[in-house]
Amino acid sequence: MKQVESHRHPATKRTAANTNPKLWCSCAIESDIRRARDVEEAILSQCHKHSFTDRDLFALKLAVDEAINNAVRHGNRSDSSKQIHIKYRVTPRRCDVVIADEGNGFNPAAVPDPTTEQNIEQTSGRGLLLMRAFMSSVVFNETGNAITLTKFNDSVHRQNSDQVAFG
Amino acid sequence: MLKDNQTSPIKLTRDGELTIVEFTVRKLLEENEIAEMGQHLTSYVESQLKPKIIISFAGVDHLSSSALGTLITVNYKVRERDGQLRLCSIDPQIYEVFLITKLNKLFRIFPTMKEAKESLEKPSQ
C-alpha cells in the first residue's frame, strides 16, 4: 500500500469521499485540457510501473483524453470558473479513472451512432464510441456528468488465462 | 491561431503534382494544433484545382477524435474540388481507431507512401 502512496502525483490530494484513501488519488483542475496533462501522465506512469501493456497505455491515454475533453467542452462548456474533478486508482490488475464535470450532464444513450452512413461524415461525436471500444468498462453516473473508465491490465489477464490454458 | 513560440503541426511538400503532408508532432491531441492543421489544410485545398494530397502519419503515435473531425472536413473539401486524398503510414494502434469509427471506409488508406502514390490517378494525356 505504501508503495502505491509513494507514486501519488504531487498535484493530487486525498479527499474524504474516497472509500479507500490508500489507493485513490484525486484532484480538481481548471476547465483546460492542458491542465489535465500532468494528471494524465501520473496515471500512465503508475500503469507503466505495474507493467500494463503498450496497448493498454495507448487505450488509457486516448480514453482519458477524450473524457477530459468532453468534460471541458460539453460538460463545463469551457467555463474557466468551473472545475474538472479527477479521481484515479491503479493496482497491478486494473486502472480506474473517474472524471466529473460541473455541468448538467447528458444522456449517453441519446448519442447517435457515428458509424452509420448518415453520420459517418459528422465532424464530432466519436469520443464515446472510442472510449467504449478501448476500455474494459465505461460507466456514467445517473446525471451523466461523471464517467468511470476502467482498464484491466492486459499483461496480468493474459498471464492468468495462459495458466488456465496450460494447467 | 498558434502562438509565436509554437510551430505548425504539419509540413506541406510539393512532389510534382502531388502535395505531401507530414506531421511535425507525435501526438495530435492539442486543440489549438488541430485547429491550426485544419485551417492550414483547408485553405491550401481551397487554393488548388483538383488537389492530389497524401497525408502521411509516419511518426504519429496518438490522435484524438477531434483530429478525426478535422480530417473529415479536409476530405470533404478535397472532394468538393474534385481532388483526391490518400492517407498512409498509419501506426497499427491508430489504424484501429479508424477501424472502430469505420472511417477506414470513408478514407482511402494505404500502408506505405509508395502505395498511396501509385493509387492516385495519373494525369490525362
Short mmCIF file of C-alpha atoms in Angstrom, two decimals:
data_model
loop_
_atom_site.label_atom_id
_atom_site.label_comp_id
_atom_site.label_asym_id
_atom_site.label_seq_id
_atom_site.Cartn_x
_atom_site.Cartn_y
_atom_site.Cartn_z
CA MET A 1 0.00 0.00 0.00
CA LYS A 2 2.79 2.40 0.90
CA GLN A 3 4.36 1.78 -2.47
CA VAL A 4 1.19 2.99 -4.20
CA GLU A 5 1.05 6.06 -1.98
CA SER A 6 4.59 6.99 -2.89
CA HIS A 7 3.51 7.18 -6.53
CA ARG A 8 0.87 9.78 -5.77
CA HIS A 9 1.20 12.76 -8.07
CA PRO A 10 2.21 15.91 -6.16
CA ALA A 11 -0.70 17.82 -7.70
CA THR A 12 -3.21 15.40 -6.26
CA LYS A 13 -4.60 15.10 -2.77
CA ARG A 14 -6.86 12.74 -0.91
CA THR A 15 -10.48 13.67 -0.30
CA ALA A 16 -12.88 12.47 2.36
CA ALA A 17 -15.06 10.97 -0.38
CA ASN A 18 -12.50 8.30 -1.18
CA THR A 19 -13.59 4.93 0.03
CA ASN A 20 -10.03 3.67 0.25
CA PRO A 21 -7.73 6.66 0.61
CA LYS A 22 -4.63 4.50 0.35
CA LEU A 23 -5.46 3.60 -3.23
CA TRP A 24 -7.34 6.53 -4.71
CA CYS A 25 -5.74 9.80 -5.77
CA SER A 26 -7.94 12.77 -6.51
CA CYS A 27 -7.63 16.33 -7.70
CA ALA A 28 -9.59 19.19 -9.21
CA ILE A 29 -8.32 21.12 -12.21
CA GLU A 30 -9.47 24.11 -14.24
CA SER A 31 -11.56 23.56 -17.36
CA ASP A 32 -8.48 23.41 -19.55
CA ILE A 33 -7.25 20.26 -21.23
CA ARG A 34 -3.61 21.36 -20.85
CA ARG A 35 -4.05 21.37 -17.06
CA ALA A 36 -5.09 17.74 -17.28
CA ARG A 37 -1.85 16.58 -18.92
CA ASP A 38 0.05 16.28 -15.62
CA VAL A 39 -2.67 14.10 -14.10
CA GLU A 40 -2.86 12.04 -17.29
CA GLU A 41 0.90 11.48 -17.15
CA ALA A 42 0.72 10.50 -13.46
CA ILE A 43 -1.93 7.86 -14.26
CA LEU A 44 0.06 6.44 -17.18
CA SER A 45 3.26 6.45 -15.16
CA GLN A 46 1.61 4.32 -12.45
CA CYS A 47 0.21 1.95 -15.06
CA HIS A 48 3.65 1.68 -16.64
CA LYS A 49 5.12 0.73 -13.24
CA HIS A 50 2.51 -2.02 -12.96
CA SER A 51 3.55 -3.38 -16.38
CA PHE A 52 0.36 -2.51 -18.22
CA THR A 53 0.90 -3.32 -21.92
CA ASP A 54 1.68 -0.66 -24.52
CA ARG A 55 -1.78 -1.20 -25.95
CA ASP A 56 -3.33 -0.60 -22.50
CA LEU A 57 -1.34 2.62 -22.16
CA PHE A 58 -2.40 3.78 -25.64
CA ALA A 59 -6.03 2.96 -24.81
CA LEU A 60 -5.91 4.76 -21.46
CA LYS A 61 -4.31 7.88 -22.89
CA LEU A 62 -6.89 8.01 -25.65
CA ALA A 63 -9.88 7.40 -23.37
CA VAL A 64 -8.78 9.75 -20.57
CA ASP A 65 -8.03 12.46 -23.11
CA GLU A 66 -11.46 12.07 -24.76
CA ALA A 67 -13.25 12.05 -21.40
CA ILE A 68 -11.47 15.18 -20.16
CA ASN A 69 -12.09 16.91 -23.48
CA ASN A 70 -15.81 16.10 -23.23
CA ALA A 71 -15.89 17.33 -19.63
CA VAL A 72 -14.20 20.62 -20.59
CA ARG A 73 -16.06 21.32 -23.82
CA HIS A 74 -19.50 19.78 -23.39
CA GLY A 75 -19.78 19.49 -19.58
CA ASN A 76 -18.28 22.75 -18.36
CA ARG A 77 -18.62 24.49 -21.75
CA SER A 78 -15.03 25.73 -21.34
CA ASP A 79 -16.14 27.90 -18.40
CA SER A 80 -12.91 28.66 -16.53
CA SER A 81 -14.79 29.18 -13.26
CA LYS A 82 -15.84 25.52 -13.33
CA GLN A 83 -13.61 22.60 -12.45
CA ILE A 84 -12.99 19.05 -13.59
CA HIS A 85 -12.71 16.54 -10.75
CA ILE A 86 -10.47 13.56 -11.44
CA LYS A 87 -10.04 10.53 -9.20
CA TYR A 88 -7.94 7.51 -10.10
CA ARG A 89 -6.69 4.24 -8.72
CA VAL A 90 -4.08 1.97 -10.21
CA THR A 91 -3.45 -1.56 -8.96
CA PRO A 92 -1.45 -4.33 -10.62
CA ARG A 93 -4.72 -5.66 -12.08
CA ARG A 94 -6.66 -2.57 -13.13
CA CYS A 95 -6.81 1.15 -13.56
CA ASP A 96 -9.97 3.13 -12.73
CA VAL A 97 -10.38 6.80 -13.58
CA VAL A 98 -13.40 8.87 -12.59
CA ILE A 99 -13.81 12.20 -14.40
CA ALA A 100 -16.60 14.54 -13.29
CA ASP A 101 -17.55 17.97 -14.58
CA GLU A 102 -19.79 20.67 -13.10
CA GLY A 103 -22.27 20.69 -15.98
CA ASN A 104 -25.86 19.47 -16.18
CA GLY A 105 -24.94 16.08 -17.56
CA PHE A 106 -26.28 14.31 -20.62
CA ASN A 107 -27.94 11.07 -21.66
CA PRO A 108 -25.24 8.82 -23.18
CA ALA A 109 -27.94 6.60 -24.72
CA ALA A 110 -29.10 9.56 -26.83
CA VAL A 111 -25.72 9.99 -28.55
CA PRO A 112 -26.17 8.98 -32.21
CA ASP A 113 -24.09 6.15 -33.66
CA PRO A 114 -21.29 7.93 -35.55
CA THR A 115 -20.55 4.89 -37.72
CA THR A 116 -23.83 4.91 -39.69
CA GLU A 117 -23.80 6.05 -43.29
CA GLN A 118 -25.89 9.04 -42.27
CA ASN A 119 -23.40 10.16 -39.58
CA ILE A 120 -20.05 8.99 -40.92
CA GLU A 121 -19.14 12.48 -42.17
CA GLN A 122 -20.10 14.25 -38.95
CA THR A 123 -17.02 16.02 -37.63
CA SER A 124 -17.69 15.19 -33.97
CA GLY A 125 -19.37 12.60 -31.75
CA ARG A 126 -16.79 9.76 -31.82
CA GLY A 127 -15.25 10.17 -28.36
CA LEU A 128 -17.73 7.95 -26.52
CA LEU A 129 -17.50 5.22 -29.16
CA LEU A 130 -13.70 5.19 -28.83
CA MET A 131 -13.77 5.14 -25.04
CA ARG A 132 -16.18 2.19 -25.06
CA ALA A 133 -14.09 0.33 -27.63
CA PHE A 134 -10.76 0.80 -25.87
CA MET A 135 -11.78 0.47 -22.21
CA SER A 136 -12.77 -2.68 -20.31
CA SER A 137 -15.76 -0.74 -18.98
CA VAL A 138 -17.29 2.74 -19.24
CA VAL A 139 -19.96 3.76 -16.72
CA PHE A 140 -21.77 7.08 -16.28
CA ASN A 141 -23.44 8.36 -13.12
CA GLU A 142 -27.18 8.96 -13.25
CA THR A 143 -26.84 12.67 -14.05
CA GLY A 144 -24.40 11.99 -16.86
CA ASN A 145 -21.74 14.40 -15.64
CA ALA A 146 -19.29 11.81 -14.28
CA ILE A 147 -17.72 8.95 -16.18
CA THR A 148 -15.79 5.99 -14.76
CA LEU A 149 -13.25 4.42 -17.11
CA THR A 150 -11.84 1.03 -16.20
CA LYS A 151 -9.00 -0.77 -17.93
CA PHE A 152 -7.81 -4.20 -16.82
CA ASN A 153 -4.10 -4.87 -17.05
CA ASP A 154 -3.86 -7.00 -20.16
CA SER A 155 -0.48 -8.49 -19.20
CA VAL A 156 -1.93 -9.87 -15.91
CA HIS A 157 -5.12 -11.12 -17.55
CA ARG A 158 -3.22 -12.79 -20.37
CA GLN A 159 -0.90 -14.46 -17.85
CA ASN A 160 -3.89 -15.81 -15.90
CA SER A 161 -5.59 -17.16 -18.99
CA ASP A 162 -2.31 -18.84 -20.03
CA GLN A 163 -2.16 -20.53 -16.63
CA VAL A 164 -5.70 -21.81 -17.10
CA ALA A 165 -4.96 -22.96 -20.63
CA PHE A 166 -1.77 -24.81 -19.73
CA GLY A 167 -2.87 -26.04 -16.32
CA MET B 1 -4.17 30.61 -34.10
CA LEU B 2 -0.78 29.42 -32.94
CA LYS B 3 1.23 31.48 -30.52
CA ASP B 4 4.61 32.84 -31.67
CA ASN B 5 6.62 30.14 -29.92
CA GLN B 6 4.62 27.28 -31.47
CA THR B 7 5.44 25.61 -34.75
CA SER B 8 2.85 24.28 -37.18
CA PRO B 9 1.90 20.65 -36.55
CA ILE B 10 2.10 19.94 -40.29
CA LYS B 11 4.60 20.38 -43.10
CA LEU B 12 3.50 20.54 -46.76
CA THR B 13 5.84 19.49 -49.55
CA ARG B 14 5.18 19.61 -53.29
CA ASP B 15 6.22 16.50 -55.21
CA GLY B 16 5.31 17.21 -58.85
CA GLU B 17 1.54 17.49 -58.94
CA LEU B 18 1.25 15.88 -55.52
CA THR B 19 1.21 17.54 -52.15
CA ILE B 20 2.65 15.51 -49.30
CA VAL B 21 1.52 16.38 -45.79
CA GLU B 22 3.63 15.24 -42.84
CA PHE B 23 3.25 15.89 -39.14
CA THR B 24 5.84 17.65 -37.03
CA VAL B 25 4.25 16.37 -33.80
CA ARG B 26 3.87 12.83 -32.47
CA LYS B 27 0.56 13.47 -30.75
CA LEU B 28 -2.43 15.05 -32.47
CA LEU B 29 -4.24 15.90 -29.26
CA GLU B 30 -3.92 19.62 -28.65
CA GLU B 31 -6.98 21.56 -29.76
CA ASN B 32 -5.01 24.59 -30.97
CA GLU B 33 -2.71 22.41 -33.07
CA ILE B 34 -5.65 20.52 -34.57
CA ALA B 35 -7.38 23.81 -35.38
CA GLU B 36 -4.18 25.10 -36.99
CA MET B 37 -3.86 21.89 -39.02
CA GLY B 38 -7.47 22.28 -40.19
CA GLN B 39 -7.07 25.91 -41.20
CA HIS B 40 -3.77 25.28 -42.97
CA LEU B 41 -5.05 22.28 -44.93
CA THR B 42 -8.46 23.64 -45.87
CA SER B 43 -7.07 26.97 -47.10
CA TYR B 44 -4.45 25.05 -49.10
CA VAL B 45 -7.08 22.74 -50.64
CA GLU B 46 -9.29 25.71 -51.50
CA SER B 47 -6.38 27.30 -53.37
CA GLN B 48 -5.92 24.24 -55.62
CA LEU B 49 -7.70 22.85 -58.64
CA LYS B 50 -8.19 19.08 -58.32
CA PRO B 51 -5.69 18.75 -55.46
CA LYS B 52 -3.86 15.46 -55.02
CA ILE B 53 -2.88 15.13 -51.41
CA ILE B 54 -1.23 12.37 -49.41
CA ILE B 55 -1.24 12.71 -45.64
CA SER B 56 1.48 10.59 -44.05
CA PHE B 57 1.04 9.61 -40.41
CA ALA B 58 4.62 8.36 -40.07
CA GLY B 59 5.83 9.18 -36.55
CA VAL B 60 2.34 9.94 -35.19
CA ASP B 61 1.51 7.78 -32.17
CA HIS B 62 -1.68 9.38 -30.81
CA LEU B 63 -4.66 11.21 -32.22
CA SER B 64 -7.95 12.43 -30.80
CA SER B 65 -11.47 12.24 -32.18
CA SER B 66 -11.19 15.97 -32.76
CA ALA B 67 -8.31 15.33 -35.20
CA LEU B 68 -10.52 12.81 -36.99
CA GLY B 69 -13.17 15.51 -37.36
CA THR B 70 -10.64 17.81 -38.98
CA LEU B 71 -9.56 15.09 -41.41
CA ILE B 72 -13.22 14.57 -42.38
CA THR B 73 -13.54 18.29 -43.15
CA VAL B 74 -10.37 18.17 -45.28
CA ASN B 75 -11.65 15.09 -47.11
CA TYR B 76 -14.92 16.88 -47.86
CA LYS B 77 -13.09 19.96 -49.17
CA VAL B 78 -10.86 17.84 -51.39
CA ARG B 79 -13.90 16.07 -52.85
CA GLU B 80 -15.60 19.44 -53.42
CA ARG B 81 -12.57 20.48 -55.51
CA ASP B 82 -12.76 17.22 -57.44
CA GLY B 83 -9.43 16.20 -55.91
CA GLN B 84 -8.00 13.05 -54.37
CA LEU B 85 -6.90 12.43 -50.79
CA ARG B 86 -4.92 9.47 -49.52
CA LEU B 87 -3.75 8.59 -46.01
CA CYS B 88 -0.71 6.39 -45.41
CA SER B 89 1.85 5.06 -42.92
CA ILE B 90 -0.63 4.83 -40.05
CA ASP B 91 0.55 3.18 -36.83
CA PRO B 92 -1.41 -0.07 -36.18
CA GLN B 93 -2.90 1.27 -32.93
CA ILE B 94 -4.09 4.42 -34.66
CA TYR B 95 -5.40 2.37 -37.56
CA GLU B 96 -7.58 0.60 -35.01
CA VAL B 97 -9.16 3.99 -34.28
CA PHE B 98 -10.05 4.25 -37.99
CA LEU B 99 -11.49 0.72 -37.91
CA ILE B 100 -13.60 1.31 -34.80
CA THR B 101 -15.04 4.54 -36.20
CA LYS B 102 -15.40 2.90 -39.65
CA LEU B 103 -13.53 5.85 -41.11
CA ASN B 104 -11.38 3.32 -42.98
CA LYS B 105 -14.39 3.18 -45.33
CA LEU B 106 -14.53 6.94 -45.81
CA PHE B 107 -10.80 7.48 -46.36
CA ARG B 108 -8.54 5.69 -48.80
CA ILE B 109 -5.75 4.38 -46.59
CA PHE B 110 -2.52 2.72 -47.74
CA PRO B 111 0.24 1.06 -45.73
CA THR B 112 3.06 2.99 -47.40
CA MET B 113 3.69 6.27 -49.20
CA LYS B 114 4.69 4.31 -52.32
CA GLU B 115 1.33 2.53 -52.46
CA ALA B 116 -0.54 5.78 -51.79
CA LYS B 117 1.27 7.46 -54.70
CA GLU B 118 0.58 4.52 -57.00
CA SER B 119 -3.13 4.69 -56.17
CA LEU B 120 -3.51 8.24 -57.43
CA GLU B 121 -4.85 8.67 -60.90
CA LYS B 122 -2.29 9.67 -63.49
CA PRO B 123 -2.91 12.99 -65.29
CA SER B 124 -4.81 12.65 -68.55
CA GLN B 125 -2.53 12.60 -71.61
#
